[in-house]
PDB file of C-alpha atoms in Angstrom:
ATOM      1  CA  UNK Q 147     188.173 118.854   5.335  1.00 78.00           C
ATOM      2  CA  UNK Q 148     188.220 118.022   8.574  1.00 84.00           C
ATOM      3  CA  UNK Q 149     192.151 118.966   9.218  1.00 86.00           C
ATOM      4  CA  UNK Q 150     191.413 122.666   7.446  1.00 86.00           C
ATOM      5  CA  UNK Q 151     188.327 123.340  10.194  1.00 86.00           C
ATOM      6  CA  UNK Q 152     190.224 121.891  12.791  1.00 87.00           C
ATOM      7  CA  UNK Q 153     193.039 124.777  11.871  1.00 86.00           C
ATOM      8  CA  UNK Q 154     190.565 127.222  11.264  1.00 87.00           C
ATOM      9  CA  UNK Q 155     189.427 126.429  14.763  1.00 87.00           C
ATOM     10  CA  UNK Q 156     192.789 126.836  16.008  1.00 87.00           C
ATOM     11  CA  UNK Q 157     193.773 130.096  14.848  1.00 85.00           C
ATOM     12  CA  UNK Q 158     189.955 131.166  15.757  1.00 84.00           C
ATOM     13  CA  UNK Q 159     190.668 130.132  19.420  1.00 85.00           C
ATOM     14  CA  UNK Q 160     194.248 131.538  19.162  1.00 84.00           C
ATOM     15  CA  UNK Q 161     193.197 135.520  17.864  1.00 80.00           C
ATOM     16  CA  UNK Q 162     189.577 136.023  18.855  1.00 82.00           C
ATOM     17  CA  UNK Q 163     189.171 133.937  22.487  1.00 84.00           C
ATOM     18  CA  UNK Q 164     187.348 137.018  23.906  1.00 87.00           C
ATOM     19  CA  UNK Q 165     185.183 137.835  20.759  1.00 85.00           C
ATOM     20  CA  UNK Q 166     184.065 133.800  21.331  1.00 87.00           C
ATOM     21  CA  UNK Q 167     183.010 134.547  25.166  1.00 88.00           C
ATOM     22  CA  UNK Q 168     180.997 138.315  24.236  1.00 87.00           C
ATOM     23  CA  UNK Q 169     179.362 135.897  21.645  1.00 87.00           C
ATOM     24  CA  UNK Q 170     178.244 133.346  23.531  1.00 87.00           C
ATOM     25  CA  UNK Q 171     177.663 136.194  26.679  1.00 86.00           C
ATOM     26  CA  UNK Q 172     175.538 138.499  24.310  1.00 83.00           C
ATOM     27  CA  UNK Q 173     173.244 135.947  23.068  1.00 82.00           C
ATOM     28  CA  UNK Q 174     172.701 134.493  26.327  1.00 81.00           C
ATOM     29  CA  UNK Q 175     171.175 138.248  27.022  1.00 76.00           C
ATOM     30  CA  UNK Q 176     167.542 139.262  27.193  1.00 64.00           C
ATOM     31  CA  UNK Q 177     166.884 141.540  24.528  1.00 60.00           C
ATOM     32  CA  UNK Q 178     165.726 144.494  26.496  1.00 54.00           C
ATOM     33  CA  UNK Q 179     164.900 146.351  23.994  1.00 52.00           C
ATOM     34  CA  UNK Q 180     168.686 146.838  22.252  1.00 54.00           C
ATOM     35  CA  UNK Q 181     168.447 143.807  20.527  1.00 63.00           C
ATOM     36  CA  UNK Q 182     172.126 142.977  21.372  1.00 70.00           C
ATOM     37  CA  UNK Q 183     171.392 139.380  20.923  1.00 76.00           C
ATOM     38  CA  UNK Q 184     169.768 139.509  17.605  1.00 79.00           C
ATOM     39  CA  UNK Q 185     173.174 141.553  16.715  1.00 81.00           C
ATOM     40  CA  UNK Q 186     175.667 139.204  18.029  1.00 85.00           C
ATOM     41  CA  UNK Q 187     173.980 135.822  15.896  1.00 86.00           C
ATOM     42  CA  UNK Q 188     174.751 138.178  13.154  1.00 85.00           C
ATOM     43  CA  UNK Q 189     178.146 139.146  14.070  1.00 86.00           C
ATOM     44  CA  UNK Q 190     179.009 135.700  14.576  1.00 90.00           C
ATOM     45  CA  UNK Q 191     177.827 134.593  11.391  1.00 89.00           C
ATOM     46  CA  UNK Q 192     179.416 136.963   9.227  1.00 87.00           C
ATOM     47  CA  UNK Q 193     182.257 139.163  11.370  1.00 86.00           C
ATOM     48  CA  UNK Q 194     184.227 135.879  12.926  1.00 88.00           C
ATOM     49  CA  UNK Q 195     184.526 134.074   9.401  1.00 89.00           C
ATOM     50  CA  UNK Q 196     185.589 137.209   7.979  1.00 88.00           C
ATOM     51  CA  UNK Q 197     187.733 137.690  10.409  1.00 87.00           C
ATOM     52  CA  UNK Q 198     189.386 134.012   9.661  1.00 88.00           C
ATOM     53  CA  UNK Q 199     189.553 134.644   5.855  1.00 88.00           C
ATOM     54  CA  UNK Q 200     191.427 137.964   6.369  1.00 87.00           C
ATOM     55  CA  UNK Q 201     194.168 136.212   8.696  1.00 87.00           C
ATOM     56  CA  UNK Q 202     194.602 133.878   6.556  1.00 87.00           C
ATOM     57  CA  UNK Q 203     195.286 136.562   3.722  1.00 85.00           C
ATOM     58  CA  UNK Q 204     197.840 138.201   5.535  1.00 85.00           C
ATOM     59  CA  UNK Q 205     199.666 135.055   6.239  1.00 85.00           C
ATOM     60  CA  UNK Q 206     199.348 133.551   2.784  1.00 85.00           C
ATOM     61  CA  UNK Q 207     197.940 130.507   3.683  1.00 84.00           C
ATOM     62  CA  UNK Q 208     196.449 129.910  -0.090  1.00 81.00           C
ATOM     63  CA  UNK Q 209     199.759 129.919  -1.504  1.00 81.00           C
ATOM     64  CA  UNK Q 210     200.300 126.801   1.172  1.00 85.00           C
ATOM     65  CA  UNK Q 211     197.038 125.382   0.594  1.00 82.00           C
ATOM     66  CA  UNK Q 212     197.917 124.973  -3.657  1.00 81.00           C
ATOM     67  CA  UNK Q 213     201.009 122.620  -2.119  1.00 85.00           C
ATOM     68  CA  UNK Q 214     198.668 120.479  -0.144  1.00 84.00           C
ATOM     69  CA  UNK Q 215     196.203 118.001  -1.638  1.00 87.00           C
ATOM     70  CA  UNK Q 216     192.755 119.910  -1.250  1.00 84.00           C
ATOM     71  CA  UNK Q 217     190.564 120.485  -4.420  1.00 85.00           C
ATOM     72  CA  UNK Q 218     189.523 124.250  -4.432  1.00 85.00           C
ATOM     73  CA  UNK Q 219     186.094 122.733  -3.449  1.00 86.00           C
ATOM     74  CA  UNK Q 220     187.500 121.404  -0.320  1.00 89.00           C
ATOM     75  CA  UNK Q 221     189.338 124.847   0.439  1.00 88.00           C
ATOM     76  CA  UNK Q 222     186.162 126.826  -0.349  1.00 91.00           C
ATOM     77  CA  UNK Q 223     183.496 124.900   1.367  1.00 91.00           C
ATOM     78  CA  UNK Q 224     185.211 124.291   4.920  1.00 90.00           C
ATOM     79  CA  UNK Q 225     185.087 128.271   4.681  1.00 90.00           C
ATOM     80  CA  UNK Q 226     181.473 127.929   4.581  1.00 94.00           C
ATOM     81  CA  UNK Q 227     181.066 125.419   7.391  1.00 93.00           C
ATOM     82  CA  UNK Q 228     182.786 127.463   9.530  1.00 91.00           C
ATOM     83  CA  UNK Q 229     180.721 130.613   9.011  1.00 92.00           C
ATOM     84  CA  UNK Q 230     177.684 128.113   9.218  1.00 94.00           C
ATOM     85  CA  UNK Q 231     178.846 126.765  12.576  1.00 93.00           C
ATOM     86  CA  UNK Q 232     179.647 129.883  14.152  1.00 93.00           C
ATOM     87  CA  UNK Q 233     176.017 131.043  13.101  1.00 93.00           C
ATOM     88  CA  UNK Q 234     174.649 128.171  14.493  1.00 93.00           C
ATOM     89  CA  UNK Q 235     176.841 128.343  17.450  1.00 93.00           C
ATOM     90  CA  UNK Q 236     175.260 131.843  18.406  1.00 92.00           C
ATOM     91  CA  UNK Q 237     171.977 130.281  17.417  1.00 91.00           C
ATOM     92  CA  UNK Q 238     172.562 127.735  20.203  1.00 91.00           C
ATOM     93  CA  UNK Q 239     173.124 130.125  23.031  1.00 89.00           C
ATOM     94  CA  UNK Q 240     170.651 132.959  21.915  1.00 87.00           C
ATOM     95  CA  UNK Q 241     168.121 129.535  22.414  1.00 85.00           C
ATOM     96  CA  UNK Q 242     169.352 128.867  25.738  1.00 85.00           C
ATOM     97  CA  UNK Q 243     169.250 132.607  26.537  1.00 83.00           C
ATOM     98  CA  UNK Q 244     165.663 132.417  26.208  1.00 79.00           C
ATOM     99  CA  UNK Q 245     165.152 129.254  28.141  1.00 80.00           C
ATOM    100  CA  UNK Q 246     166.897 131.021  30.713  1.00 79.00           C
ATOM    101  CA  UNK Q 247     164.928 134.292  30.342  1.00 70.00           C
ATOM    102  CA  UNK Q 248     161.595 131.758  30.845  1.00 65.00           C
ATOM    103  CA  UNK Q 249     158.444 131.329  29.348  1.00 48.00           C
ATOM    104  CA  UNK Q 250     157.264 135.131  28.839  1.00 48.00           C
ATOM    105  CA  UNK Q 251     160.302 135.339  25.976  1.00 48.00           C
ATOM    106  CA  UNK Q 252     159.512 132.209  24.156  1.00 47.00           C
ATOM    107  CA  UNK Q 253     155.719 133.975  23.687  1.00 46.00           C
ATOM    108  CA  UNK Q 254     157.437 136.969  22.242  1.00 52.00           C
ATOM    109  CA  UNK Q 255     158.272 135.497  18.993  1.00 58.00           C
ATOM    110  CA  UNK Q 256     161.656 135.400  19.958  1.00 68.00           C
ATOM    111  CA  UNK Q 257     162.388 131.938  17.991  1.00 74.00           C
ATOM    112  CA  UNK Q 258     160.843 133.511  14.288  1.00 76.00           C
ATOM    113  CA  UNK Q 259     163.008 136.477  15.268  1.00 78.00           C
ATOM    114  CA  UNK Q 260     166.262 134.079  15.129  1.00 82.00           C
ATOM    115  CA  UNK Q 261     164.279 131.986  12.297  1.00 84.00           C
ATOM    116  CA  UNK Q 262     164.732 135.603  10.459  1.00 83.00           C
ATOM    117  CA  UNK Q 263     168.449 136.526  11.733  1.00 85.00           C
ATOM    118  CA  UNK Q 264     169.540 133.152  10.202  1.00 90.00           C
ATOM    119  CA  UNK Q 265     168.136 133.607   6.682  1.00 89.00           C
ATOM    120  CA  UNK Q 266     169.935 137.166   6.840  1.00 86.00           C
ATOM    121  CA  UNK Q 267     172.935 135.392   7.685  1.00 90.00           C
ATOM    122  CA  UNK Q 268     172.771 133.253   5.137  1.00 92.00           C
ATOM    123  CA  UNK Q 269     171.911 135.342   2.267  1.00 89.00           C
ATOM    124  CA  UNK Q 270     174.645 137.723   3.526  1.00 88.00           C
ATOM    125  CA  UNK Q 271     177.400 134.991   3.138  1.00 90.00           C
ATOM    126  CA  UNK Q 272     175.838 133.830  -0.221  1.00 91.00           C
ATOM    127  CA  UNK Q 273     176.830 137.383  -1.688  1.00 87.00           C
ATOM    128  CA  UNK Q 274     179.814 137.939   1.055  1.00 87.00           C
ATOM    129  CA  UNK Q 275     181.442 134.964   0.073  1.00 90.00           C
ATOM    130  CA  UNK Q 276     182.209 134.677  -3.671  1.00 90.00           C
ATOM    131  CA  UNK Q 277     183.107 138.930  -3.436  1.00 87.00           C
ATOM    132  CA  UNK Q 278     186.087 137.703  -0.749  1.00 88.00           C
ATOM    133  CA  UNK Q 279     187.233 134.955  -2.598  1.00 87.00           C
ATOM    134  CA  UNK Q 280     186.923 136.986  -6.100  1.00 84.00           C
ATOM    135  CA  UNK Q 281     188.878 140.363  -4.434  1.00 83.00           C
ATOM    136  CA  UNK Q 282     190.091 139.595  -1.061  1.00 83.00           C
ATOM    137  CA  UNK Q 283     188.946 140.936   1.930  1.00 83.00           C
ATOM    138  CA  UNK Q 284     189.280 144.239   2.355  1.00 77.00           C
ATOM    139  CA  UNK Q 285     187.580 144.780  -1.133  1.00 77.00           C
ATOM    140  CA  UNK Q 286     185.133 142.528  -0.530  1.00 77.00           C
ATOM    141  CA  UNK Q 287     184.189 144.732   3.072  1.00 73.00           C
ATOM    142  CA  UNK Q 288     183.659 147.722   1.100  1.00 77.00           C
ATOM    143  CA  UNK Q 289     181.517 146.117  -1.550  1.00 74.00           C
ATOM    144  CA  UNK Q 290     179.490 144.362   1.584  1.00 71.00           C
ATOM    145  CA  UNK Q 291     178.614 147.656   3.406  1.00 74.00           C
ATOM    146  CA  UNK Q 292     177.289 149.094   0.134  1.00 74.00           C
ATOM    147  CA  UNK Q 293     175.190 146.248   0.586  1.00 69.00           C
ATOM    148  CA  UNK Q 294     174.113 146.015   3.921  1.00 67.00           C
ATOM    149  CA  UNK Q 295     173.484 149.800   3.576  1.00 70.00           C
ATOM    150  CA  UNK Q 296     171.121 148.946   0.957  1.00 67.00           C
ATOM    151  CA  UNK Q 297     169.308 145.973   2.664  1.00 61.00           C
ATOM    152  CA  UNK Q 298     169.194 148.262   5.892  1.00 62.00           C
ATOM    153  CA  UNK Q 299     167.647 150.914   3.710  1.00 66.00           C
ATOM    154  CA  UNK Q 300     164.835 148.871   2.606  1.00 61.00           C
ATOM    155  CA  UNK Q 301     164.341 146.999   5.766  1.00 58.00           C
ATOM    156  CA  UNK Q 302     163.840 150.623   7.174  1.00 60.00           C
ATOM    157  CA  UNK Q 303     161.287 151.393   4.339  1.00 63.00           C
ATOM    158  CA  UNK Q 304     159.690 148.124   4.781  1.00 56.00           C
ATOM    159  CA  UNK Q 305     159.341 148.296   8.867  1.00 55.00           C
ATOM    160  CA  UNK Q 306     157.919 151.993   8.023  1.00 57.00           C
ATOM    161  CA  UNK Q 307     155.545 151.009   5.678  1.00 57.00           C
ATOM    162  CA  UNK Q 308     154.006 147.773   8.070  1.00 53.00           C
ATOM    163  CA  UNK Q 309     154.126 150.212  10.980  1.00 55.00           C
ATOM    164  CA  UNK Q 310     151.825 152.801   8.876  1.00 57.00           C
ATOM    165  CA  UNK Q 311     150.084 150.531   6.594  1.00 54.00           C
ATOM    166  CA  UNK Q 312     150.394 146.733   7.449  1.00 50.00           C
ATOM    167  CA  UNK Q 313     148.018 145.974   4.279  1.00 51.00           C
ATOM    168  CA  UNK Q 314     150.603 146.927   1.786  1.00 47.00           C
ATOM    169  CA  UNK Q 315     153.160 144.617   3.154  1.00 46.00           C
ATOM    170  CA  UNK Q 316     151.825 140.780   2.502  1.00 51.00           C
ATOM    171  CA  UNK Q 317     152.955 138.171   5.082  1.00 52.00           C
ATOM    172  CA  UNK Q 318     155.644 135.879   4.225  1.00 52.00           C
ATOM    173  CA  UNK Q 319     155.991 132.622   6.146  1.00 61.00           C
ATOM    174  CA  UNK Q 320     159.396 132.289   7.656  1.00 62.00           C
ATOM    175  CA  UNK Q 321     159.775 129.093   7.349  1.00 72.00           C
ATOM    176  CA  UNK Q 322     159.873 129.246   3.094  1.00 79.00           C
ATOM    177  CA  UNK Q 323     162.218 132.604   3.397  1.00 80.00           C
ATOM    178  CA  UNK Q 324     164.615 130.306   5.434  1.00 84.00           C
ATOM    179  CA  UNK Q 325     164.477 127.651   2.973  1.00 88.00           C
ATOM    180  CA  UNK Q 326     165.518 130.435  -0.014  1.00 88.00           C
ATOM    181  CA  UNK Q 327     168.453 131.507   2.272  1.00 89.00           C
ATOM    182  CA  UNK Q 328     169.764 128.230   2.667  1.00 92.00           C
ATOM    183  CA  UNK Q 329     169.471 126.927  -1.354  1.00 92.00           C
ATOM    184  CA  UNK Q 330     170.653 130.686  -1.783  1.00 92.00           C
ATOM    185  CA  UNK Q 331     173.853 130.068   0.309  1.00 93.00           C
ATOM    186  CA  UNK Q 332     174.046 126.286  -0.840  1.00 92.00           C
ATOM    187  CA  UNK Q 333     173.881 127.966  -4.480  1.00 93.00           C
ATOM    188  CA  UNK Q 334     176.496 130.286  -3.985  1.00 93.00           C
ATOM    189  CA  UNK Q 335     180.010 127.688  -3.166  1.00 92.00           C
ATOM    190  CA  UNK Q 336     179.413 126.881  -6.266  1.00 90.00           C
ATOM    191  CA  UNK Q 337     179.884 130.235  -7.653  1.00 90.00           C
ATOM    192  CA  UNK Q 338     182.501 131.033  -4.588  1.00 90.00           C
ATOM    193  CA  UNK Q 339     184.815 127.933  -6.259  1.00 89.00           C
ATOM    194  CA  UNK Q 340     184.900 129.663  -9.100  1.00 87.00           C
ATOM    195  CA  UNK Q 341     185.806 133.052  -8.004  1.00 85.00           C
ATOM    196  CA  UNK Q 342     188.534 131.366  -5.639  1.00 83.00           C
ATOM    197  CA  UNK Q 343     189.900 130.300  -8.813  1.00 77.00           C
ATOM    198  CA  UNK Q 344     190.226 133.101 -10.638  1.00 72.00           C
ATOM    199  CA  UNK Q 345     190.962 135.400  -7.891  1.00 70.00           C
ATOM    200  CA  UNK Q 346     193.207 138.665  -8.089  1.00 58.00           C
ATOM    201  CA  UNK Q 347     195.235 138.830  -4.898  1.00 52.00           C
TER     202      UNK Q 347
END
């Protein structure tokens, strides 16, 4: 697995150098209010593996990858990895963005607010996932923003609602909704090997 990330890696640093430095760049920002940081771990996590999966379509690189000896497990899960280390990677400099932006950020929950970003990253590949390897790509996009729209609707609702009534919304520990994402996103290669095998492009 380790030759397939290393060539993810290299056609990663080969087509998106510049969407690697506004990654690292963005996170590294203070949110001031835009929350461009809290929008770039998410990018990273789900826009730059994407954005591997869909070069790799257009160059056929699953037709190769049947000729060389990788299981389907081995093809589908260094997919994941990367996605996970490119969250993780923004993860590391939205961190050291708030080390940088000193103490006063660290008090403003900023750490449960990338505790949260993470778990929607990783529920968003658990679905994302399987639907690329099932349909492709650009299939699978149009399927995810039905989704997102949907999420974004009730995260609307649900900021609303704790704005106007905080009583009706209970607390939920992040730490346990973290934990769901990742045996969510765990859960789902599974499922992703399976749609990789019977998929229709």
């Amino acid at each position: 697995m380790k030759a397939l990330l290393y060539k993810d890696f290299l056609v990663l640093w080969k087509q998106m150098k510049f969407v690697i430095f506004m990654v690292a760049i963005f996170c590294l920002l203070p949110n001031l209010g835009f929350g461009l940081n809290n929008m770039w771990v998410v990018y990273a996590g789900l826009v730059i593996p994407t954005s591997l999966l869909a070069y790799d379509e257009r160059a056929r690189w699953d037709n190769l990858a049947e000729m060389l000896p990788y299981s389907p497990r081995q093809l589908v899960l260094s997919r994941y990895v990367f996605g996970w280390g490119a969250t993780l990677f923004a993860g590391v400099f939205y961190c050291i963005g708030l080390l940088i932006n000193g103490q006063e950020s660290l008090e403003t929950g900023s750490f449960a607010t990338l505790a949260a970003l993470f778990s929607v990253v990783l529920v968003f590949q658990a679905v994302l996932f399987p639907l690329i390897f099932r349909m492709g790509v650009e299939k699978a996009r149009v399927c995810m923003i039905l989704v997102i729209a949907g999420v974004m609707g009730v995260w609307g609702a649900s900021a609303y609602l704790l704005e106007k009534q905080p009583a009706l919304l209970p607390h939920v520990p992040l730490p346990p909704v973290l934990v769901v994402a990742v045996v969510l996103c765990l859960a789902s290669v599974k499922a992703a090997e399976k749609q990789y095998a019977g998929r229709r492009w």
